[in-house]
Coordinates of C-alpha atoms and ligand atoms in Angstrom, one line a residue:
M79 CA 25.0 74.4 1.2
T80 CA 25.1 73.5 -2.8
S81 CA 25.8 70.2 -3.7
D82 CA 29.6 70.0 -5.3
A83 CA 29.1 66.5 -7.0
A84 CA 27.6 63.2 -6.5
F85 CA 29.0 59.7 -6.1
D86 CA 27.5 56.2 -5.6
L87 CA 29.9 55.8 -2.4
V88 CA 31.4 58.4 -0.5
V89 CA 34.1 56.9 1.6
V90 CA 35.5 58.8 4.7
G91 CA 39.2 57.8 5.6
S92 CA 42.1 56.3 3.7
G93 CA 43.3 53.7 6.0
I94 CA 43.1 49.9 5.0
A95 CA 39.3 49.9 5.5
G96 CA 38.5 52.8 3.5
L97 CA 41.0 52.1 0.7
Y98 CA 40.3 48.4 0.5
C99 CA 36.5 49.4 0.2
A100 CA 36.9 51.9 -2.4
I101 CA 38.8 49.5 -4.5
Q102 CA 36.2 46.7 -4.2
A103 CA 33.7 49.0 -5.0
R104 CA 35.3 50.4 -8.1
E105 CA 36.1 46.8 -9.1
R106 CA 32.0 46.7 -9.2
G107 CA 31.8 49.7 -11.3
A108 CA 30.6 52.3 -8.5
S109 CA 31.7 55.8 -8.7
V110 CA 33.8 56.5 -5.6
L111 CA 35.1 59.4 -3.8
V112 CA 37.5 59.0 -0.8
V113 CA 37.9 62.0 1.6
T114 CA 40.7 61.9 4.2
K115 CA 41.6 64.7 6.5
G116 CA 45.5 64.3 6.3
A117 CA 47.7 62.9 3.7
I118 CA 46.6 59.8 2.1
D119 CA 48.7 57.4 4.3
E120 CA 48.0 59.3 7.8
A121 CA 46.3 56.3 9.3
S122 CA 47.0 53.8 12.1
T123 CA 47.3 51.1 9.3
R124 CA 50.6 52.4 8.4
H125 CA 52.1 51.7 11.8
A126 CA 50.7 48.2 12.2
Q127 CA 53.8 46.2 13.0
G128 CA 52.7 42.5 14.2
G129 CA 50.8 41.8 11.0
I130 CA 47.3 40.2 10.1
A131 CA 46.0 36.9 11.7
A132 CA 44.5 34.2 9.4
A133 CA 44.6 30.2 10.0
V134 CA 46.6 29.4 6.8
G135 CA 49.5 27.5 8.5
P136 CA 49.6 23.6 8.7
G137 CA 47.7 22.2 11.6
D138 CA 46.0 25.5 12.2
S139 CA 42.4 25.8 11.6
A140 CA 39.5 28.8 11.4
A141 CA 37.9 26.7 14.2
D142 CA 40.9 27.2 16.5
H143 CA 41.2 30.9 15.4
L144 CA 37.5 31.4 16.6
R145 CA 38.0 29.5 19.6
D146 CA 40.9 31.9 20.6
T147 CA 39.2 35.0 19.4
I148 CA 36.0 34.1 21.5
E149 CA 38.0 33.3 24.5
A150 CA 39.9 36.6 24.4
G151 CA 36.7 38.5 24.1
A152 CA 35.8 37.7 27.7
G153 CA 32.2 36.7 27.4
L154 CA 31.1 39.5 24.9
V155 CA 32.2 38.3 21.5
D156 CA 29.4 38.0 18.9
E157 CA 30.1 34.5 17.8
E158 CA 28.4 34.8 14.4
A159 CA 30.6 37.9 13.4
A160 CA 33.8 36.0 14.7
R161 CA 32.9 33.0 12.8
I162 CA 32.6 35.1 9.6
L163 CA 35.8 36.8 10.6
C164 CA 37.9 33.6 11.2
Y165 CA 36.3 31.6 8.1
E166 CA 36.6 34.3 5.7
A167 CA 40.0 35.3 6.6
A168 CA 42.0 33.4 3.8
D169 CA 40.0 35.0 1.0
R170 CA 40.6 38.3 2.2
I171 CA 44.4 37.6 2.5
A172 CA 44.2 36.5 -1.1
D173 CA 42.6 39.8 -2.1
L174 CA 45.6 41.7 -0.5
V175 CA 48.1 39.4 -2.3
R176 CA 46.1 40.4 -5.5
Y177 CA 46.3 44.1 -4.6
G178 CA 49.9 43.8 -4.5
V179 CA 51.0 43.2 -0.7
R180 CA 53.9 41.1 -0.2
F181 CA 53.7 39.1 2.7
D182 CA 56.9 37.4 4.3
A183 CA 57.8 34.0 3.2
T184 CA 60.7 31.6 4.5
D185 CA 61.7 28.9 2.0
G186 CA 58.7 29.5 -0.3
A187 CA 56.2 29.2 2.5
V188 CA 54.4 32.3 4.3
A189 CA 56.0 33.1 7.4
L190 CA 53.8 33.2 10.6
G191 CA 54.5 34.8 13.7
R192 CA 53.1 34.2 17.0
E193 CA 51.4 36.6 19.2
A194 CA 49.6 36.5 22.7
A195 CA 46.5 34.4 23.2
H196 CA 46.7 32.8 19.9
S197 CA 47.0 28.9 20.2
A198 CA 48.9 28.6 16.9
S199 CA 51.6 30.7 15.0
R200 CA 49.0 32.5 12.5
I201 CA 50.3 36.1 12.1
L202 CA 51.3 36.9 8.4
H203 CA 53.5 40.1 8.2
A204 CA 55.6 42.1 5.6
G205 CA 58.7 43.7 5.9
G206 CA 59.4 42.0 9.2
D207 CA 57.4 44.4 11.5
S208 CA 56.2 46.8 8.5
T209 CA 53.1 45.0 7.8
G210 CA 50.7 48.0 7.9
L211 CA 53.2 50.3 5.9
E212 CA 53.2 47.7 2.9
I213 CA 49.6 47.2 3.1
E214 CA 48.9 51.0 3.2
L215 CA 51.2 51.9 0.4
S216 CA 50.1 48.9 -1.8
L217 CA 46.2 50.0 -1.1
S218 CA 46.9 53.8 -2.0
S219 CA 49.0 53.1 -4.9
L220 CA 46.2 51.0 -6.5
A221 CA 43.4 53.4 -5.2
R222 CA 45.1 56.5 -6.9
R223 CA 44.8 55.0 -10.2
D224 CA 41.1 55.2 -10.4
V225 CA 39.3 56.5 -7.1
T226 CA 38.9 60.0 -6.7
I227 CA 40.8 60.8 -3.5
L228 CA 40.6 64.2 -1.8
E229 CA 43.3 64.7 0.9
H230 CA 43.3 67.4 3.7
T231 CA 39.3 67.3 3.6
L232 CA 37.7 66.5 6.8
A233 CA 34.3 65.2 6.9
E234 CA 32.4 67.3 9.5
R235 CA 28.8 66.1 9.1
I236 CA 26.6 63.2 7.8
V237 CA 23.5 64.6 6.2
V238 CA 20.5 62.7 6.9
E239 CA 17.4 63.6 4.8
D240 CA 14.1 61.7 5.2
G241 CA 15.7 59.4 7.5
R242 CA 18.5 58.4 5.2
A243 CA 22.2 59.2 4.9
A244 CA 22.2 61.2 1.8
A245 CA 25.5 63.2 1.8
I246 CA 28.3 64.5 3.5
E247 CA 29.7 67.8 4.5
V248 CA 33.4 68.4 4.6
Y249 CA 35.7 71.1 5.1
D250 CA 38.7 71.4 3.0
T251 CA 41.6 72.3 5.5
A252 CA 44.0 73.8 2.6
A253 CA 41.6 75.9 0.9
R254 CA 39.3 76.4 4.3
E255 CA 36.3 75.8 2.2
H256 CA 33.2 73.9 3.2
R257 CA 31.6 71.6 0.8
R258 CA 29.0 69.1 0.2
Y259 CA 28.9 65.8 -1.7
E260 CA 25.8 63.7 -2.4
A261 CA 26.3 60.0 -1.8
G262 CA 24.2 57.0 -2.6
T263 CA 26.0 55.3 0.3
V264 CA 27.9 57.1 3.1
V265 CA 31.0 54.9 4.4
L266 CA 32.9 55.9 7.6
A267 CA 36.3 54.5 7.8
T268 CA 37.8 56.8 10.2
G269 CA 39.6 54.5 12.5
G270 CA 39.9 54.5 16.3
A271 CA 40.2 57.1 19.1
G272 CA 43.2 56.6 20.8
Q273 CA 43.9 60.3 20.6
M274 CA 41.5 60.7 23.3
Y275 CA 44.2 59.5 25.8
R276 CA 47.2 61.3 26.8
V277 CA 49.5 58.3 26.3
T278 CA 48.5 56.5 23.1
T279 CA 50.4 54.4 20.0
N280 CA 47.7 56.1 17.7
P281 CA 48.7 58.7 15.3
D282 CA 47.4 62.3 15.3
V283 CA 44.4 61.4 13.0
S284 CA 42.9 58.8 15.4
T285 CA 40.6 61.3 17.2
G286 CA 37.3 59.2 17.0
D287 CA 35.6 61.6 14.5
G288 CA 33.6 58.9 12.8
V289 CA 32.2 57.6 16.1
A290 CA 31.2 61.3 16.9
L291 CA 29.6 62.1 13.5
A292 CA 27.7 58.8 13.6
Y293 CA 26.2 59.3 17.0
A294 CA 25.5 62.9 16.0
S295 CA 23.4 61.5 13.1
G296 CA 21.6 59.1 15.2
A297 CA 23.2 55.8 14.7
E298 CA 24.1 53.6 17.8
V299 CA 27.5 53.6 19.4
V300 CA 28.3 50.8 21.6
D301 CA 31.1 49.1 23.7
M302 CA 32.7 52.4 24.1
E303 CA 34.0 51.3 27.7
F304 CA 36.3 48.6 26.1
T305 CA 39.6 50.3 25.1
Q306 CA 42.5 48.2 24.4
F307 CA 45.8 49.3 26.2
H308 CA 48.9 47.9 24.7
P309 CA 51.3 46.6 27.2
T310 CA 54.6 47.5 25.6
A311 CA 55.2 51.1 24.4
L312 CA 58.3 52.9 24.4
V313 CA 57.4 56.3 25.9
L314 CA 60.3 58.7 25.8
P315 CA 60.1 62.4 26.8
G316 CA 59.3 65.0 23.9
Q317 CA 59.0 62.0 21.5
P318 CA 56.0 60.3 20.0
V319 CA 54.8 57.1 21.7
F320 CA 56.3 54.2 19.7
L321 CA 54.8 50.7 20.0
I322 CA 57.2 47.5 20.9
S323 CA 55.4 44.8 18.8
E324 CA 53.6 42.1 20.8
A325 CA 55.6 39.9 18.2
V326 CA 58.5 40.7 20.2
R327 CA 57.2 38.7 23.1
G328 CA 55.9 36.2 20.4
E329 CA 59.7 35.7 19.7
G330 CA 60.6 35.0 23.2
A331 CA 61.1 38.4 25.0
Q332 CA 60.5 38.7 28.7
L333 CA 59.2 41.4 31.0
F334 CA 61.3 42.2 34.2
T335 CA 60.8 45.2 36.6
T336 CA 63.5 47.9 36.9
Q337 CA 64.8 45.9 40.2
G338 CA 65.4 43.0 37.8
E339 CA 62.4 40.4 38.7
R340 CA 60.6 38.8 35.8
F341 CA 57.0 39.2 37.0
M342 CA 54.4 37.7 34.3
P343 CA 54.6 34.2 35.4
K344 CA 53.0 35.3 38.8
Y345 CA 50.2 37.0 37.2
D346 CA 49.3 34.1 34.3
D347 CA 50.6 30.7 33.3
R348 CA 50.7 32.2 29.7
A349 CA 53.3 34.7 31.3
E350 CA 54.4 37.3 28.6
L351 CA 51.8 35.7 25.9
A352 CA 48.8 36.1 28.3
P353 CA 46.1 38.4 26.7
R354 CA 46.9 42.0 26.5
D355 CA 44.5 43.3 29.1
I356 CA 46.2 40.8 31.5
V357 CA 49.9 41.9 30.8
A358 CA 48.9 45.7 30.5
R359 CA 47.5 45.5 33.9
A360 CA 50.4 43.7 35.5
I361 CA 52.8 46.3 34.0
H362 CA 50.7 49.0 35.4
R363 CA 50.8 47.2 38.7
E364 CA 54.4 46.5 39.0
M365 CA 55.2 50.2 37.7
A366 CA 53.1 51.5 40.7
A367 CA 54.6 49.1 43.2
S368 CA 58.3 50.2 42.3
A369 CA 57.2 53.8 41.7
S370 CA 58.8 53.5 38.2
A371 CA 57.6 54.9 34.9
H372 CA 58.1 51.6 32.9
V373 CA 59.3 48.0 33.2
L374 CA 62.0 46.4 31.0
L375 CA 61.5 44.2 27.9
D376 CA 64.5 41.8 27.3
I377 CA 65.2 40.2 24.1
T378 CA 69.0 40.2 24.5
D379 CA 69.4 36.4 23.6
R380 CA 68.8 37.5 20.2
S381 CA 71.9 39.0 18.0
G382 CA 71.6 42.5 16.4
S383 CA 71.6 40.9 12.7
W384 CA 68.5 38.4 14.0
L385 CA 66.7 41.6 15.2
A386 CA 67.6 43.8 12.6
A387 CA 66.0 41.1 9.8
R388 CA 62.7 40.4 12.1
F389 CA 62.3 43.7 13.5
P390 CA 63.8 46.2 11.3
Q391 CA 61.5 49.4 12.1
I392 CA 61.9 48.7 15.8
Y393 CA 65.3 47.8 16.0
R394 CA 66.3 51.0 14.0
H395 CA 63.7 53.2 16.1
C396 CA 65.5 51.9 19.3
L397 CA 69.0 52.4 18.1
A398 CA 68.3 55.9 17.2
A399 CA 67.0 56.4 20.8
G400 CA 70.2 54.9 22.2
I401 CA 68.8 51.5 23.0
D402 CA 70.6 48.2 21.5
M403 CA 68.0 45.7 21.7
S404 CA 70.5 43.0 21.4
T405 CA 72.4 44.2 24.6
D406 CA 69.9 46.4 26.5
R407 CA 66.5 45.9 27.9
V408 CA 63.9 48.2 26.5
P409 CA 61.9 50.4 28.8
V410 CA 58.2 50.1 28.2
S411 CA 54.8 50.9 29.5
P412 CA 51.3 50.5 28.6
A413 CA 49.5 52.8 26.0
A414 CA 45.9 53.5 24.7
H415 CA 45.9 51.3 21.3
Y416 CA 42.9 50.2 20.1
T417 CA 38.9 51.1 20.3
M418 CA 37.0 47.9 20.5
G419 CA 33.8 49.8 20.8
G420 CA 32.4 52.0 17.9
V421 CA 29.4 52.5 15.6
R422 CA 27.2 49.4 16.0
T423 CA 27.0 47.3 12.7
N424 CA 25.8 44.3 11.6
T425 CA 27.9 41.9 9.6
W426 CA 27.3 43.8 6.6
G427 CA 28.7 47.1 7.8
E428 CA 25.3 48.5 8.2
T429 CA 24.2 50.9 10.8
T430 CA 20.7 51.7 12.2
V431 CA 20.7 54.7 9.9
P432 CA 19.8 53.8 6.3
G433 CA 22.6 54.7 3.7
L434 CA 25.2 54.9 6.4
F435 CA 28.0 52.2 6.7
V436 CA 30.8 51.9 8.8
V437 CA 33.9 49.8 8.6
G438 CA 37.1 49.1 10.4
E439 CA 38.1 50.3 13.7
A440 CA 35.3 52.8 13.8
A441 CA 32.8 50.1 13.5
C442 CA 31.8 47.5 16.5
T443 CA 30.9 44.3 14.6
G444 CA 31.1 42.5 17.5
V445 CA 34.2 40.3 17.2
H446 CA 36.3 41.6 19.5
G447 CA 34.0 41.8 22.6
A448 CA 35.6 43.0 25.6
N449 CA 39.2 42.4 24.5
R450 CA 40.5 42.2 21.0
L451 CA 43.0 39.4 20.1
A452 CA 46.2 40.4 18.6
S453 CA 46.3 41.1 14.7
N454 CA 42.5 40.5 14.5
S455 CA 41.9 44.2 13.8
L456 CA 43.3 44.4 10.3
L457 CA 41.8 41.3 9.5
E458 CA 38.4 42.7 10.5
T459 CA 38.7 45.7 8.4
V460 CA 39.0 43.7 5.1
V461 CA 36.4 40.9 6.1
F462 CA 33.7 43.5 6.8
A463 CA 34.7 46.1 4.2
H464 CA 34.2 43.1 1.7
R465 CA 30.9 42.2 2.9
M466 CA 29.9 45.8 3.0
V467 CA 30.7 45.9 -0.8
E468 CA 28.8 42.5 -1.5
R469 CA 25.7 43.9 0.4
L470 CA 25.3 46.8 -1.9
Y471 CA 25.5 44.6 -4.9
S472 CA 23.7 41.3 -4.1
P473 CA 20.2 41.3 -3.9
P474 CA 18.0 40.2 -2.0
D475 CA 18.5 42.7 0.6
P476 CA 19.7 41.0 4.0
A477 CA 17.4 42.4 6.8
P478 CA 19.0 45.9 8.1
P479 CA 20.2 45.9 11.7
A480 CA 17.3 46.4 14.1
P481 CA 17.7 49.2 16.5
A482 CA 18.8 48.2 20.0
R483 CA 15.9 47.7 22.3
T484 CA 17.2 50.1 24.8
A485 CA 19.9 52.6 24.4
D486 CA 21.2 55.4 26.7
A487 CA 21.9 59.3 25.8
L488 CA 25.2 61.1 26.9
M489 CA 24.0 63.1 29.9
L490 CA 23.4 67.1 29.4
L491 CA 24.8 69.4 31.8
P492 CA 25.1 73.1 31.8
P493 CA 28.8 74.5 30.9
G494 CA 30.8 74.5 34.1
G495 CA 33.3 76.7 35.8
D496 CA 34.0 80.1 33.6
G497 CA 32.6 78.3 30.7
T498 CA 36.0 78.2 29.0
P499 CA 36.4 75.3 26.8
P500 CA 39.1 72.8 27.5
T501 CA 42.3 72.1 25.7
A502 CA 42.9 68.9 24.0
T503 CA 45.7 68.3 26.6
Q504 CA 43.3 68.7 29.5
V505 CA 40.9 66.1 27.9
R506 CA 43.6 63.7 27.3
E507 CA 44.9 63.9 30.8
L508 CA 41.4 63.4 32.2
T509 CA 40.4 60.7 30.3
W510 CA 44.1 59.0 30.9
D511 CA 43.7 59.5 34.8
R512 CA 40.2 58.6 35.3
V513 CA 39.1 56.4 32.4
G514 CA 42.5 54.6 32.0
I515 CA 43.8 51.1 32.7
V516 CA 42.2 51.1 36.2
R517 CA 38.9 52.8 36.8
H518 CA 36.6 53.3 39.8
A519 CA 33.4 55.2 40.6
E520 CA 34.6 58.4 42.0
G521 CA 37.2 59.1 39.3
L522 CA 34.6 58.1 36.5
R523 CA 31.9 60.5 37.9
E524 CA 34.5 63.3 37.9
A525 CA 35.4 62.3 34.2
T526 CA 31.6 62.2 33.2
V527 CA 30.5 65.6 34.8
Q528 CA 33.7 67.4 33.8
L529 CA 33.6 66.3 30.2
A530 CA 29.8 66.7 30.0
R531 CA 30.4 70.4 31.2
W532 CA 33.0 70.8 28.9
A533 CA 30.9 69.5 26.0
G534 CA 28.8 72.8 26.4
T535 CA 31.6 75.1 26.2
L536 CA 32.9 74.0 22.8
P537 CA 32.4 76.9 20.1
E538 CA 31.4 75.8 16.5
P539 CA 34.8 74.5 15.0
T540 CA 36.6 76.7 12.7
D541 CA 39.7 74.2 11.9
R542 CA 40.9 70.8 12.2
R543 CA 41.9 71.0 15.7
G544 CA 38.3 72.1 16.7
Y545 CA 36.4 69.6 14.9
E546 CA 39.0 67.0 16.6
L547 CA 38.5 68.4 19.8
R548 CA 34.7 68.1 19.8
S549 CA 35.4 64.5 18.5
I550 CA 37.6 63.5 21.5
V551 CA 35.2 64.9 24.1
T552 CA 32.1 63.2 22.7
C553 CA 34.2 59.9 22.5
G554 CA 35.7 60.6 26.3
R555 CA 32.3 61.1 27.3
L556 CA 30.9 57.8 25.7
A557 CA 33.7 55.9 27.2
A558 CA 33.4 57.4 30.6
E559 CA 29.7 57.1 30.7
A560 CA 29.7 53.7 29.8
A561 CA 32.7 52.6 32.1
L562 CA 30.6 54.2 35.0
R563 CA 27.5 52.4 34.2
R564 CA 29.5 48.9 33.9
E565 CA 29.7 48.0 37.5
E566 CA 32.1 45.0 36.9
S567 CA 35.6 43.9 35.3
R568 CA 35.7 42.3 32.1
G569 CA 38.4 42.1 29.5
A570 CA 39.9 45.5 29.1
H571 CA 37.6 47.1 31.3
F572 CA 38.8 46.9 34.9
R573 CA 37.2 48.5 37.9
S574 CA 39.0 48.5 41.3
D575 CA 35.5 48.7 42.8
F576 CA 34.1 45.8 41.1
P577 CA 37.3 43.9 40.4
E578 CA 35.4 40.8 39.2
P579 CA 33.2 39.8 36.2
A580 CA 29.3 39.7 36.8
E581 CA 27.1 37.5 34.9
A582 CA 24.5 40.3 34.9
W583 CA 27.0 42.5 33.1
R584 CA 27.6 39.8 29.9
R585 CA 25.9 42.5 27.7
H586 CA 26.2 45.6 25.7
L587 CA 25.9 49.4 26.4
V588 CA 24.4 51.4 23.5
F589 CA 24.3 55.0 23.2
R590 CA 22.0 56.8 20.9
H591 CA 21.4 60.5 20.5
P592 CA 18.4 61.5 22.0
G593 CA 17.2 64.0 19.5
T594 CA 17.1 61.4 17.0
F595 CA 15.3 58.4 18.0
A596 CA 13.4 57.4 21.1
S597 CA 15.5 56.6 23.8
S598 CA 15.5 55.1 27.7
P599 CA 18.5 54.2 29.7
G600 CA 19.5 50.6 29.5
V601 CA 21.5 47.7 27.9
E602 CA 21.2 45.2 25.2
Ligands
LIG1859 P1 42.9 53.8 10.0 O1 44.1 53.2 9.4 O2 43.2 54.7 11.4 O3 42.3 55.0 8.9 C1 41.5 56.0 9.1 C2 41.4 57.1 8.4 O4 40.2 58.0 8.5 C3 42.7 57.9 8.2 O5 43.1 58.2 7.0 C4 42.4 59.3 8.8 O6 42.9 60.3 8.3 C5 41.0 59.5 8.2 N1 39.9 60.2 9.2 C6 39.6 60.2 10.3 N2 38.7 61.4 10.6 C7 38.5 61.8 9.5 C8 37.5 62.7 9.2 N3 36.7 63.4 10.1 N4 37.5 63.2 7.8 C9 38.2 62.5 6.8 N5 39.1 61.5 7.1 C10 39.1 61.1 8.5 N6 46.2 45.8 14.1 C11 46.4 44.6 13.6 O7 45.6 43.8 13.2 N7 47.8 44.2 13.8 C12 48.8 45.0 13.8 O8 49.9 44.5 13.9 C13 48.4 46.2 14.4 N8 49.5 47.1 14.9 C14 49.2 48.1 15.2 C15 50.3 49.1 15.6 C16 50.1 50.7 15.8 C17 51.0 51.6 16.4 C18 48.5 51.0 16.0 C19 48.4 52.2 16.1 C20 47.5 50.0 15.6 C21 47.8 48.7 15.4 N9 47.0 47.7 14.8 C22 47.1 46.6 14.5 C23 45.4 48.3 14.8 C24 45.1 48.8 13.3 O9 46.2 49.0 12.6 C25 44.1 49.4 13.1 O10 43.0 49.2 13.9 C26 43.7 49.7 11.6 O11 44.8 49.9 10.7 C27 42.5 50.8 11.4 O12 42.1 50.6 10.0 P2 41.3 51.5 9.6 O13 41.2 51.8 8.1 O14 39.8 51.3 10.2 O15 41.6 53.1 10.3
LIG1860 C1 51.5 44.6 17.8 O1 52.2 44.5 16.8 O2 51.8 44.4 18.9 C2 50.1 45.2 17.7 C3 49.3 44.0 17.1 C4 47.8 44.4 17.1 O3 47.6 45.5 17.5 O4 47.0 43.7 16.8

């Protein structure tokens, strides 16, 4: 394929990670192309409700934020990366303010919300519960001014030449054309993979494309067994899943069974503000015990006017669904929400493929370990996107990440059954049922075999849905195979056949494509 143009940086994705990185690189004088497969603001970012964590309040400290982050991560947090996250937070918030983000304030001071497993109120929010929308719109209007942005343009392949990421091939879904862009540096900012599950808070675009593209290009993928399930989503028949922010529990909402029993205190002293994995599993258990499709979230001690001011989006959405939060309990159930794993990077966004950087939810910097602390995701995107741009412009070069000592590869099986490729719905049902909130060997084995067989049936993609199907199959396989190997329970990964954490498993599972580097089964 001939080249269509060359840029210093080609960024894939237009959520907070991609746009922030593009803006910062332009400020340094780089030529930047952003390609994004939908409209510019189709991204998880615009849906973020609770806010962004930073220890900027009186009496709070980066050290406390770090301690909470490490504790939530259940033994797998990279402490150096988490230290950077918490100590660089305030500077990155200042950048966002400089880029036009208006955080909520009370009496002239920034308003700080509370979320689960944070020891202080340290969540900055905007428009009440519209933090992500405020950030996405501020960054996209700035980026539109002097960054080249191609919407409806899907990255389909990273071109690696002489061992270095040199270009990307894209598919223009409107013109139905393939193109190639040369890149000094390729940056993947493609977000998470929640769409590999049947029930997810993630938007359509979150199909794990960056992880699949990076794996195919020889980069290492790590921690994919750790999917965060958000405890409280509103799941109504025929309607998109809608998140009911943890900040609602931060303001005092309590959880009840459909029979009216408040159940969280019996699971954890922190009750409704226990870490997400604990609350999600407790809800899952109560739903099973009462054969109910949901539990109930109660914030009826707040007035309609208070709710409309603090949670305007959520309050409005519920009202439209016939639920008045000031008088009615909200039916909620868990949903796949966040991909803790991703492409393995160092603290400068570098992968093991020279010239290929990954930022945002698609990356695994190690700050979340086995369980992300609420509102640390938006923060991670800007902290590490900033460092990525710094890395490009600040000699001397820090050492690039060393390849993992050992890495697994996905198993190869011949196509099964009659060789018919799966539908996306079939893939999502399988991962939800077998690689979901509670896992066990039998179900995971079934998922790994079925997904490996399906992988062999997939035709060369000819449209966006075809590329996305390939991505969710790859991500599903990475998640299922890692979950099967990890014979313990830790953070968001729960095995009913191994319900306790095992010290021997206090390590990471790394996957690397066998055709690109020498590989042998193992862990880091
Ligand atoms: P995204 O914002 O998802 O952007 C990814 C971009 O990549 C999109 O533009 C997409 O179209 C594009 N893309 C993907 N594949 C391709 C491809 N092949 N080619 C071209 N483009 C591609 N985190 C918090 O910290 N606080 C919160 O309050 C919070 N609330 C949340 C609420 C919801 C409902 C959800 C879903 C998530 C929430 N999160 C929250 C998580 C947080 O929003 C995300 O982790 C974060 O926005 C990810 O940003 P990102 O830029 O990495 O990815
Ligand atoms: C929420 O508002 O509950 C989501 C926060 C997050 O995912 O960090």
